[in-house]
């Protein structure tokens, strides 16, 4: 998950952005629905902005689309940490690109500020609308209208080292089905000694913790936010139980000592080293870890006593509110959700399709682990809140303070105070 530092710049332009949106929507004169898609491929040049983390996928989409359409999509990527400020500046100048993607947890904020064109009628006319990642579609909805659709999908899963499982006397084909069993497996692997650790987590990274701990809360039937994203619900038994389990693993030395200060940059490297038994992490890491010669297994993230869920992350994409080429931009977006794009661009490159009906396809079916990852999308959640970044992902957010207290301080006090502080942040205008 991205941890942006530019929230004040973005939030400070909220009022101006709303005015921008009202003025820009008048440019969108193309009739809604799928009927206009063919005529919208008229040779227009479309600008698409994305953050660096999504650049490769965005360019792969554009390359495939450009090869088969008259329209041409030109992709520009910006460093993750600079991207929100870049969008805010462009919105203030009424010069947004024709299309722009963002971390999906920003979707509600950008939709509420009017940065994207209303896609409700167009999306509603798609034959595949009910098969498009439900958590992402919800994240891109504001006041009942759809403003963004899925661009890329990344989910949290349990990743485990099969060789260390075997050495610890565990069955490499039987991953844990409860979080308590996960802890037992981690403890057994940790007993191998030496430089082997049972597990690892990002204890100084708010985004890392929400991405990997929250699915266990959801699997247990708990919630993190209310439906509107205005009130925190972290002071719960489910959240306390999840934090208590990870805290015990750290206190016992089962979690690598570096977990306490892990802020994200070296998280992947710890698993690539082949000395961590089992840990939750992004699904896209499967191939990156195996590139280092580490044989990995994959399992859903369970709740303390069972169930399973995932954090459906990745990027959402919409049409810039100041674009004068909304019809042509929609032609591209509609195509990205097609069978061709999802199979030949996403699945072919080992990505997660944004369609629930394409979990098993000609590329993923060769690896049961990939099919499992893809199938989890329909079971996962994407948190929804207009002020998500300021409340959770920002390094100065009340969530990170809560995480530090819950893992390494007074846990009960941290969750109670954190719930109050996060709710206050969520409700800021």
Short mmCIF file of C-alpha atoms in Angstrom, two decimals:
data_model
loop_
_atom_site.label_atom_id
_atom_site.label_comp_id
_atom_site.label_asym_id
_atom_site.label_seq_id
_atom_site.Cartn_x
_atom_site.Cartn_y
_atom_site.Cartn_z
CA UNK A 1 0.00 0.00 0.00
CA UNK A 2 1.25 3.46 -0.82
CA UNK A 3 1.91 5.81 2.11
CA UNK A 4 1.60 9.27 0.67
CA UNK A 5 2.86 12.43 2.36
CA UNK A 6 0.92 14.99 0.33
CA UNK A 7 -2.49 14.76 1.98
CA UNK A 8 -2.57 18.42 3.03
CA UNK A 9 -1.98 19.54 -0.54
CA UNK A 10 -4.79 17.33 -1.85
CA UNK A 11 -7.26 18.08 0.92
CA UNK A 12 -6.64 21.79 0.72
CA UNK A 13 -7.87 21.87 -2.86
CA UNK A 14 -11.09 19.99 -2.20
CA UNK A 15 -13.39 22.99 -2.69
CA UNK A 16 -11.67 24.05 -5.89
CA UNK A 17 -11.87 20.53 -7.24
CA UNK A 18 -15.62 20.41 -6.73
CA UNK A 19 -15.99 23.56 -8.82
CA UNK A 20 -13.73 22.04 -11.44
CA UNK A 21 -15.92 18.96 -11.64
CA UNK A 22 -19.12 20.92 -12.16
CA UNK A 23 -17.58 22.87 -15.00
CA UNK A 24 -15.94 19.85 -16.59
CA UNK A 25 -18.91 17.52 -16.64
CA UNK A 26 -20.52 19.76 -19.21
CA UNK A 27 -17.95 18.50 -21.72
CA UNK A 28 -19.30 14.97 -21.52
CA UNK A 29 -21.95 14.94 -24.23
CA UNK A 30 -21.54 11.35 -25.44
CA UNK A 31 -24.69 9.23 -24.85
CA UNK A 32 -24.33 6.76 -22.03
CA UNK A 33 -24.03 3.04 -22.46
CA UNK A 34 -22.13 0.64 -24.66
CA UNK A 35 -23.73 1.65 -27.95
CA UNK A 36 -21.34 4.55 -28.53
CA UNK A 37 -18.15 2.58 -28.01
CA UNK A 38 -17.41 1.77 -31.68
CA UNK A 39 -17.81 5.38 -32.90
CA UNK A 40 -15.66 6.61 -30.03
CA UNK A 41 -12.60 4.92 -31.54
CA UNK A 42 -11.88 7.84 -33.86
CA UNK A 43 -8.13 8.32 -33.64
CA UNK A 44 -8.00 10.51 -30.54
CA UNK A 45 -4.85 10.73 -28.44
CA UNK A 46 -5.62 10.09 -24.76
CA UNK A 47 -3.42 10.97 -21.82
CA UNK A 48 -3.27 8.55 -18.90
CA UNK A 49 -1.51 9.24 -15.62
CA UNK A 50 -0.55 6.64 -13.09
CA UNK A 51 1.71 6.20 -10.09
CA UNK A 52 5.01 4.38 -10.55
CA UNK A 53 3.74 1.28 -8.77
CA UNK A 54 1.22 0.68 -11.57
CA UNK A 55 3.26 1.90 -14.53
CA UNK A 56 4.03 -1.53 -16.00
CA UNK A 57 0.39 -2.65 -16.08
CA UNK A 58 -0.86 0.69 -17.39
CA UNK A 59 1.65 0.59 -20.24
CA UNK A 60 0.81 -3.03 -21.03
CA UNK A 61 -2.87 -2.10 -21.34
CA UNK A 62 -2.02 0.89 -23.53
CA UNK A 63 0.30 -1.08 -25.81
CA UNK A 64 -2.31 -3.77 -26.46
CA UNK A 65 -5.12 -1.23 -26.96
CA UNK A 66 -3.04 0.96 -29.26
CA UNK A 67 -2.20 -2.00 -31.46
CA UNK A 68 -5.85 -2.75 -32.16
CA UNK A 69 -7.55 0.67 -32.06
CA UNK A 70 -7.38 4.00 -33.85
CA UNK A 71 -7.23 5.83 -30.53
CA UNK A 72 -3.84 6.02 -28.86
CA UNK A 73 -3.25 6.06 -25.12
CA UNK A 74 -0.10 7.77 -23.84
CA UNK A 75 0.95 6.76 -20.31
CA UNK A 76 2.86 9.01 -17.92
CA UNK A 77 3.94 7.68 -14.52
CA UNK A 78 4.92 9.74 -11.47
CA UNK A 79 6.73 8.71 -8.27
CA UNK A 80 4.25 7.34 -5.73
CA UNK A 81 4.98 9.98 -3.13
CA UNK A 82 4.61 12.87 -5.61
CA UNK A 83 1.50 11.65 -7.36
CA UNK A 84 -1.28 13.06 -5.12
CA UNK A 85 0.24 16.53 -5.25
CA UNK A 86 0.59 16.27 -9.03
CA UNK A 87 -3.11 15.43 -9.35
CA UNK A 88 -4.10 18.25 -7.00
CA UNK A 89 -2.08 20.76 -9.01
CA UNK A 90 -3.59 19.58 -12.29
CA UNK A 91 -7.11 19.75 -10.84
CA UNK A 92 -6.55 23.28 -9.58
CA UNK A 93 -5.38 24.29 -13.06
CA UNK A 94 -8.34 22.48 -14.68
CA UNK A 95 -5.81 20.38 -16.60
CA UNK A 96 -6.39 16.82 -15.48
CA UNK A 97 -5.41 14.05 -17.91
CA UNK A 98 -8.08 12.23 -19.89
CA UNK A 99 -7.63 9.22 -17.63
CA UNK A 100 -5.92 8.76 -14.29
CA UNK A 101 -5.46 5.85 -11.94
CA UNK A 102 -4.92 5.97 -8.20
CA UNK A 103 -4.48 3.68 -5.23
CA UNK A 104 -7.98 2.30 -4.77
CA UNK A 105 -8.21 3.54 -1.17
CA UNK A 106 -8.13 7.11 -2.57
CA UNK A 107 -11.07 6.45 -4.87
CA UNK A 108 -13.79 7.68 -2.52
CA UNK A 109 -11.82 10.86 -1.80
CA UNK A 110 -11.25 11.67 -5.46
CA UNK A 111 -14.85 10.81 -6.38
CA UNK A 112 -16.19 13.06 -3.60
CA UNK A 113 -13.99 15.91 -4.83
CA UNK A 114 -15.27 15.58 -8.38
CA UNK A 115 -12.00 14.66 -10.03
CA UNK A 116 -13.60 11.95 -12.18
CA UNK A 117 -16.52 11.96 -14.63
CA UNK A 118 -19.69 10.11 -13.57
CA UNK A 119 -19.56 6.68 -15.25
CA UNK A 120 -22.80 5.31 -13.83
CA UNK A 121 -24.76 4.96 -17.08
CA UNK A 122 -21.82 3.75 -19.11
CA UNK A 123 -20.74 1.18 -16.54
CA UNK A 124 -24.31 0.10 -15.96
CA UNK A 125 -24.67 -0.73 -19.67
CA UNK A 126 -21.74 -3.17 -19.68
CA UNK A 127 -22.65 -6.83 -20.06
CA UNK A 128 -19.93 -7.73 -17.53
CA UNK A 129 -20.78 -5.12 -14.91
CA UNK A 130 -21.84 -7.73 -12.34
CA UNK A 131 -18.55 -9.60 -12.78
CA UNK A 132 -16.21 -6.65 -12.23
CA UNK A 133 -14.37 -6.67 -8.87
CA UNK A 134 -17.17 -5.75 -6.45
CA UNK A 135 -14.92 -4.30 -3.75
CA UNK A 136 -13.27 -1.96 -6.26
CA UNK A 137 -16.55 -0.86 -7.79
CA UNK A 138 -17.86 0.00 -4.33
CA UNK A 139 -14.67 1.94 -3.58
CA UNK A 140 -15.17 4.04 -6.73
CA UNK A 141 -18.79 4.89 -5.87
CA UNK A 142 -19.85 8.15 -4.26
CA UNK A 143 -23.43 9.05 -3.33
CA UNK A 144 -24.73 6.19 -5.44
CA UNK A 145 -22.80 7.08 -8.61
CA UNK A 146 -19.88 5.18 -10.14
CA UNK A 147 -16.78 7.26 -10.85
CA UNK A 148 -14.00 4.70 -11.18
CA UNK A 149 -13.46 1.10 -12.28
CA UNK A 150 -10.71 -1.39 -11.43
CA UNK A 151 -7.35 -0.90 -13.14
CA UNK A 152 -5.12 -3.32 -11.25
CA UNK A 153 -5.76 -5.78 -8.44
CA UNK A 154 -3.41 -6.74 -5.62
CA UNK A 155 -4.56 -8.82 -2.67
CA UNK A 156 -3.18 -9.98 0.63
CA UNK A 157 -2.53 -13.69 1.11
CA UNK A 158 -0.59 -15.97 3.42
CA UNK A 159 2.79 -16.85 1.91
CA UNK A 160 4.77 -19.75 3.33
CA UNK A 161 8.16 -21.31 2.69
CA UNK A 162 7.62 -24.95 1.70
CA UNK A 163 11.18 -26.03 2.42
CA UNK A 164 11.06 -24.62 5.96
CA UNK A 165 7.68 -26.30 6.46
CA UNK A 166 9.20 -29.66 5.56
CA UNK A 167 12.26 -29.11 7.77
CA UNK A 168 9.97 -28.26 10.72
CA UNK A 169 7.96 -31.45 10.23
CA UNK A 170 4.93 -29.63 8.80
CA UNK A 171 3.08 -30.72 5.68
CA UNK A 172 3.95 -28.23 2.89
CA UNK A 173 0.59 -28.94 1.29
CA UNK A 174 -1.42 -28.15 4.41
CA UNK A 175 -1.21 -24.43 5.25
CA UNK A 176 -3.04 -23.05 8.30
CA UNK A 177 -6.81 -22.61 8.16
CA UNK A 178 -7.01 -20.47 11.31
CA UNK A 179 -4.83 -17.63 12.58
CA UNK A 180 -4.15 -19.65 15.72
CA UNK A 181 -2.84 -22.48 13.56
CA UNK A 182 -0.72 -19.95 11.68
CA UNK A 183 0.88 -19.01 14.99
CA UNK A 184 1.51 -22.69 15.82
CA UNK A 185 3.20 -23.25 12.47
CA UNK A 186 5.33 -20.13 12.90
CA UNK A 187 6.45 -21.31 16.33
CA UNK A 188 7.46 -24.74 15.01
CA UNK A 189 9.48 -23.23 12.19
CA UNK A 190 11.13 -20.76 14.54
CA UNK A 191 12.43 -23.70 16.59
CA UNK A 192 14.68 -24.62 13.67
CA UNK A 193 16.93 -21.95 15.15
CA UNK A 194 19.83 -20.15 13.59
CA UNK A 195 18.80 -17.26 11.42
CA UNK A 196 15.36 -18.72 10.72
CA UNK A 197 12.30 -16.84 11.98
CA UNK A 198 8.76 -18.10 12.20
CA UNK A 199 7.14 -15.00 10.74
CA UNK A 200 7.57 -11.34 9.82
CA UNK A 201 5.37 -8.24 9.62
CA UNK A 202 5.59 -4.50 9.00
CA UNK A 203 5.24 -3.23 12.55
CA UNK A 204 6.09 0.39 11.70
CA UNK A 205 3.96 0.61 8.56
CA UNK A 206 0.28 1.48 8.82
CA UNK A 207 -0.47 0.37 5.28
CA UNK A 208 1.35 -2.94 5.75
CA UNK A 209 -0.62 -3.76 8.90
CA UNK A 210 -4.01 -2.84 7.49
CA UNK A 211 -3.29 -4.88 4.34
CA UNK A 212 -2.34 -8.01 6.27
CA UNK A 213 -4.14 -7.83 9.65
CA UNK A 214 -7.54 -6.51 8.60
CA UNK A 215 -8.46 -9.61 6.54
CA UNK A 216 -8.28 -11.65 9.77
CA UNK A 217 -10.68 -9.19 11.41
CA UNK A 218 -13.06 -9.47 8.46
CA UNK A 219 -12.77 -13.26 8.42
CA UNK A 220 -13.84 -13.25 12.08
CA UNK A 221 -16.93 -11.22 11.23
CA UNK A 222 -15.54 -7.92 12.49
CA UNK A 223 -15.44 -4.52 10.81
CA UNK A 224 -12.86 -1.74 10.66
CA UNK A 225 -15.14 1.09 9.48
CA UNK A 226 -18.84 1.72 9.25
CA UNK A 227 -20.45 1.49 5.82
CA UNK A 228 -20.09 5.22 5.11
CA UNK A 229 -16.46 5.40 6.20
CA UNK A 230 -17.21 8.05 8.82
CA UNK A 231 -16.60 6.07 12.01
CA UNK A 232 -13.83 3.70 13.05
CA UNK A 233 -14.68 0.34 14.57
CA UNK A 234 -11.21 -0.81 15.57
CA UNK A 235 -11.91 -0.98 19.30
CA UNK A 236 -13.40 -4.44 18.92
CA UNK A 237 -12.81 -7.94 20.21
CA UNK A 238 -11.91 -9.11 16.71
CA UNK A 239 -9.24 -6.44 16.24
CA UNK A 240 -7.87 -6.94 19.75
CA UNK A 241 -7.57 -10.70 19.20
CA UNK A 242 -5.64 -10.26 15.95
CA UNK A 243 -3.22 -7.74 17.44
CA UNK A 244 -2.75 -9.91 20.54
CA UNK A 245 -1.72 -12.89 18.43
CA UNK A 246 0.89 -10.98 16.43
CA UNK A 247 2.11 -9.27 19.57
CA UNK A 248 2.65 -12.63 21.27
CA UNK A 249 4.67 -13.86 18.29
CA UNK A 250 6.90 -10.80 18.53
CA UNK A 251 7.27 -11.03 22.31
CA UNK A 252 8.24 -14.70 22.02
CA UNK A 253 10.87 -13.94 19.39
CA UNK A 254 9.00 -15.95 16.77
CA UNK A 255 8.53 -12.87 14.59
CA UNK A 256 11.85 -11.52 13.34
CA UNK A 257 13.16 -8.68 15.54
CA UNK A 258 13.23 -6.40 12.50
CA UNK A 259 9.42 -6.60 12.37
CA UNK A 260 9.18 -3.87 15.01
CA UNK A 261 10.79 -1.21 12.84
CA UNK A 262 9.77 -2.48 9.40
CA UNK A 263 8.29 0.51 7.59
CA UNK A 264 7.77 -1.28 4.28
CA UNK A 265 10.92 -0.93 2.12
CA UNK A 266 12.63 -4.13 3.31
CA UNK A 267 9.50 -6.20 3.92
CA UNK A 268 9.70 -8.11 0.63
CA UNK A 269 13.45 -8.65 1.00
CA UNK A 270 12.93 -10.39 4.33
CA UNK A 271 10.76 -13.02 2.66
CA UNK A 272 13.00 -13.31 -0.38
CA UNK A 273 15.88 -14.30 1.91
CA UNK A 274 14.29 -17.69 2.49
CA UNK A 275 14.59 -17.51 6.28
CA UNK A 276 10.97 -16.64 7.16
CA UNK A 277 8.54 -19.52 7.60
CA UNK A 278 5.15 -17.95 6.96
CA UNK A 279 3.83 -14.39 6.71
CA UNK A 280 0.92 -12.49 5.20
CA UNK A 281 1.82 -10.25 2.29
CA UNK A 282 0.82 -9.02 -1.18
CA UNK A 283 -0.15 -11.70 -3.70
CA UNK A 284 2.13 -10.13 -6.32
CA UNK A 285 5.10 -11.15 -4.19
CA UNK A 286 4.68 -14.84 -5.04
CA UNK A 287 6.67 -14.60 -8.26
CA UNK A 288 9.15 -12.08 -6.83
CA UNK A 289 10.03 -14.42 -3.97
CA UNK A 290 10.31 -17.48 -6.17
CA UNK A 291 12.65 -15.59 -8.50
CA UNK A 292 15.14 -15.83 -5.62
CA UNK A 293 14.86 -19.61 -5.56
CA UNK A 294 12.47 -19.85 -2.61
CA UNK A 295 9.67 -22.39 -3.08
CA UNK A 296 6.44 -20.83 -1.82
CA UNK A 297 2.95 -21.95 -0.93
CA UNK A 298 -0.11 -19.71 -0.84
CA UNK A 299 -3.16 -19.74 1.40
CA UNK A 300 -6.03 -17.37 2.25
CA UNK A 301 -5.61 -15.18 5.33
CA UNK A 302 -7.81 -16.70 8.05
CA UNK A 303 -9.49 -15.34 11.14
CA UNK A 304 -8.39 -16.50 14.62
CA UNK A 305 -10.81 -19.43 14.51
CA UNK A 306 -11.33 -19.82 10.76
CA UNK A 307 -12.95 -18.12 7.82
CA UNK A 308 -10.95 -16.30 5.18
CA UNK A 309 -10.74 -12.90 3.57
CA UNK A 310 -8.38 -10.58 1.75
CA UNK A 311 -7.68 -6.89 1.35
CA UNK A 312 -8.51 -6.11 -2.28
CA UNK A 313 -5.96 -3.45 -3.09
CA UNK A 314 -4.51 -2.17 -6.31
CA UNK A 315 -5.54 0.83 -8.40
CA UNK A 316 -8.82 2.29 -9.62
CA UNK A 317 -9.10 4.40 -12.76
CA UNK A 318 -11.53 6.99 -14.07
CA UNK A 319 -11.95 9.72 -16.67
CA UNK A 320 -10.52 13.09 -15.66
CA UNK A 321 -13.25 15.63 -14.95
CA UNK A 322 -11.69 18.20 -17.29
CA UNK A 323 -11.27 15.82 -20.23
CA UNK A 324 -12.95 16.77 -23.52
CA UNK A 325 -12.61 13.19 -24.76
CA UNK A 326 -14.85 11.29 -22.35
CA UNK A 327 -16.35 9.04 -25.03
CA UNK A 328 -12.95 7.99 -26.34
CA UNK A 329 -11.61 7.53 -22.80
CA UNK A 330 -14.57 5.28 -21.96
CA UNK A 331 -13.82 3.20 -25.07
CA UNK A 332 -10.45 2.41 -23.51
CA UNK A 333 -11.86 1.74 -20.04
CA UNK A 334 -14.56 -0.56 -21.37
CA UNK A 335 -11.92 -2.47 -23.34
CA UNK A 336 -9.73 -2.93 -20.26
CA UNK A 337 -12.57 -4.88 -18.67
CA UNK A 338 -13.02 -7.14 -21.71
CA UNK A 339 -12.00 -10.80 -21.93
CA UNK A 340 -9.20 -9.89 -24.31
CA UNK A 341 -7.59 -7.36 -22.00
CA UNK A 342 -8.05 -9.33 -18.80
CA UNK A 343 -6.70 -12.58 -20.23
CA UNK A 344 -4.08 -11.46 -22.74
CA UNK A 345 -2.72 -8.50 -20.77
CA UNK A 346 -3.36 -9.26 -17.11
CA UNK A 347 -3.54 -13.03 -16.76
CA UNK A 348 -0.78 -13.64 -19.32
CA UNK A 349 1.54 -11.55 -17.15
CA UNK A 350 0.49 -13.38 -13.96
CA UNK A 351 -1.70 -10.55 -12.71
CA UNK A 352 -5.07 -10.85 -10.99
CA UNK A 353 -7.99 -10.33 -13.40
CA UNK A 354 -10.45 -7.62 -12.40
CA UNK A 355 -13.33 -9.95 -13.31
CA UNK A 356 -14.61 -12.62 -10.91
CA UNK A 357 -15.52 -14.97 -13.77
CA UNK A 358 -11.94 -15.08 -15.07
CA UNK A 359 -10.24 -16.41 -11.93
CA UNK A 360 -9.52 -19.62 -13.81
CA UNK A 361 -8.28 -18.99 -17.34
CA UNK A 362 -5.88 -20.51 -19.82
CA UNK A 363 -2.90 -18.92 -18.07
CA UNK A 364 -3.81 -19.20 -14.38
CA UNK A 365 -5.08 -22.77 -14.71
CA UNK A 366 -1.49 -23.98 -15.02
CA UNK A 367 -0.83 -22.96 -11.38
CA UNK A 368 -3.43 -23.78 -8.70
CA UNK A 369 -1.89 -21.14 -6.44
CA UNK A 370 -2.73 -18.42 -8.94
CA UNK A 371 -6.30 -19.69 -9.32
CA UNK A 372 -6.63 -19.58 -5.52
CA UNK A 373 -5.34 -15.99 -5.41
CA UNK A 374 -7.68 -14.92 -8.19
CA UNK A 375 -10.71 -16.55 -6.57
CA UNK A 376 -10.19 -14.66 -3.31
CA UNK A 377 -11.13 -11.36 -4.94
CA UNK A 378 -14.83 -12.12 -4.64
CA UNK A 379 -14.42 -12.75 -0.88
CA UNK A 380 -12.36 -9.70 0.00
CA UNK A 381 -12.98 -6.11 0.98
CA UNK A 382 -11.63 -2.70 0.09
CA UNK A 383 -12.02 -0.14 2.91
CA UNK A 384 -14.21 2.80 1.99
CA UNK A 385 -13.64 6.27 3.42
CA UNK A 386 -13.26 9.74 1.96
CA UNK A 387 -10.47 10.61 4.41
CA UNK A 388 -8.75 7.23 4.32
CA UNK A 389 -5.22 8.44 3.65
CA UNK A 390 -5.09 11.01 6.43
CA UNK A 391 -6.64 8.55 8.87
CA UNK A 392 -4.71 5.40 8.02
CA UNK A 393 -1.90 5.55 5.45
CA UNK A 394 -0.16 8.82 6.23
CA UNK A 395 2.95 8.33 8.40
CA UNK A 396 1.45 10.87 10.84
CA UNK A 397 -1.94 9.16 10.89
CA UNK A 398 -3.64 8.12 14.12
CA UNK A 399 -3.76 4.55 12.78
CA UNK A 400 0.02 4.15 12.80
CA UNK A 401 0.11 5.41 16.39
CA UNK A 402 -2.56 2.84 17.21
CA UNK A 403 -0.57 0.07 15.56
CA UNK A 404 2.55 0.90 17.55
CA UNK A 405 0.63 0.94 20.80
CA UNK A 406 -1.32 -2.25 20.08
CA UNK A 407 1.81 -4.19 19.15
CA UNK A 408 4.43 -2.76 21.48
CA UNK A 409 2.67 -0.67 24.14
CA UNK A 410 -0.59 -0.55 26.06
CA UNK A 411 -2.81 -2.44 23.63
CA UNK A 412 -6.20 -1.76 25.22
CA UNK A 413 -5.54 1.95 25.59
CA UNK A 414 -4.16 2.16 22.05
CA UNK A 415 -7.25 0.67 20.44
CA UNK A 416 -9.63 2.76 22.53
CA UNK A 417 -7.83 6.06 21.94
CA UNK A 418 -7.13 5.12 18.35
CA UNK A 419 -10.80 4.56 17.66
CA UNK A 420 -11.57 8.06 18.92
CA UNK A 421 -8.74 9.73 17.03
CA UNK A 422 -9.37 7.88 13.76
CA UNK A 423 -13.09 8.67 13.86
CA UNK A 424 -12.26 12.35 14.36
CA UNK A 425 -9.90 12.23 11.37
CA UNK A 426 -12.45 10.42 9.21
CA UNK A 427 -15.04 13.11 9.90
CA UNK A 428 -12.86 16.08 9.08
CA UNK A 429 -14.24 18.11 6.18
#
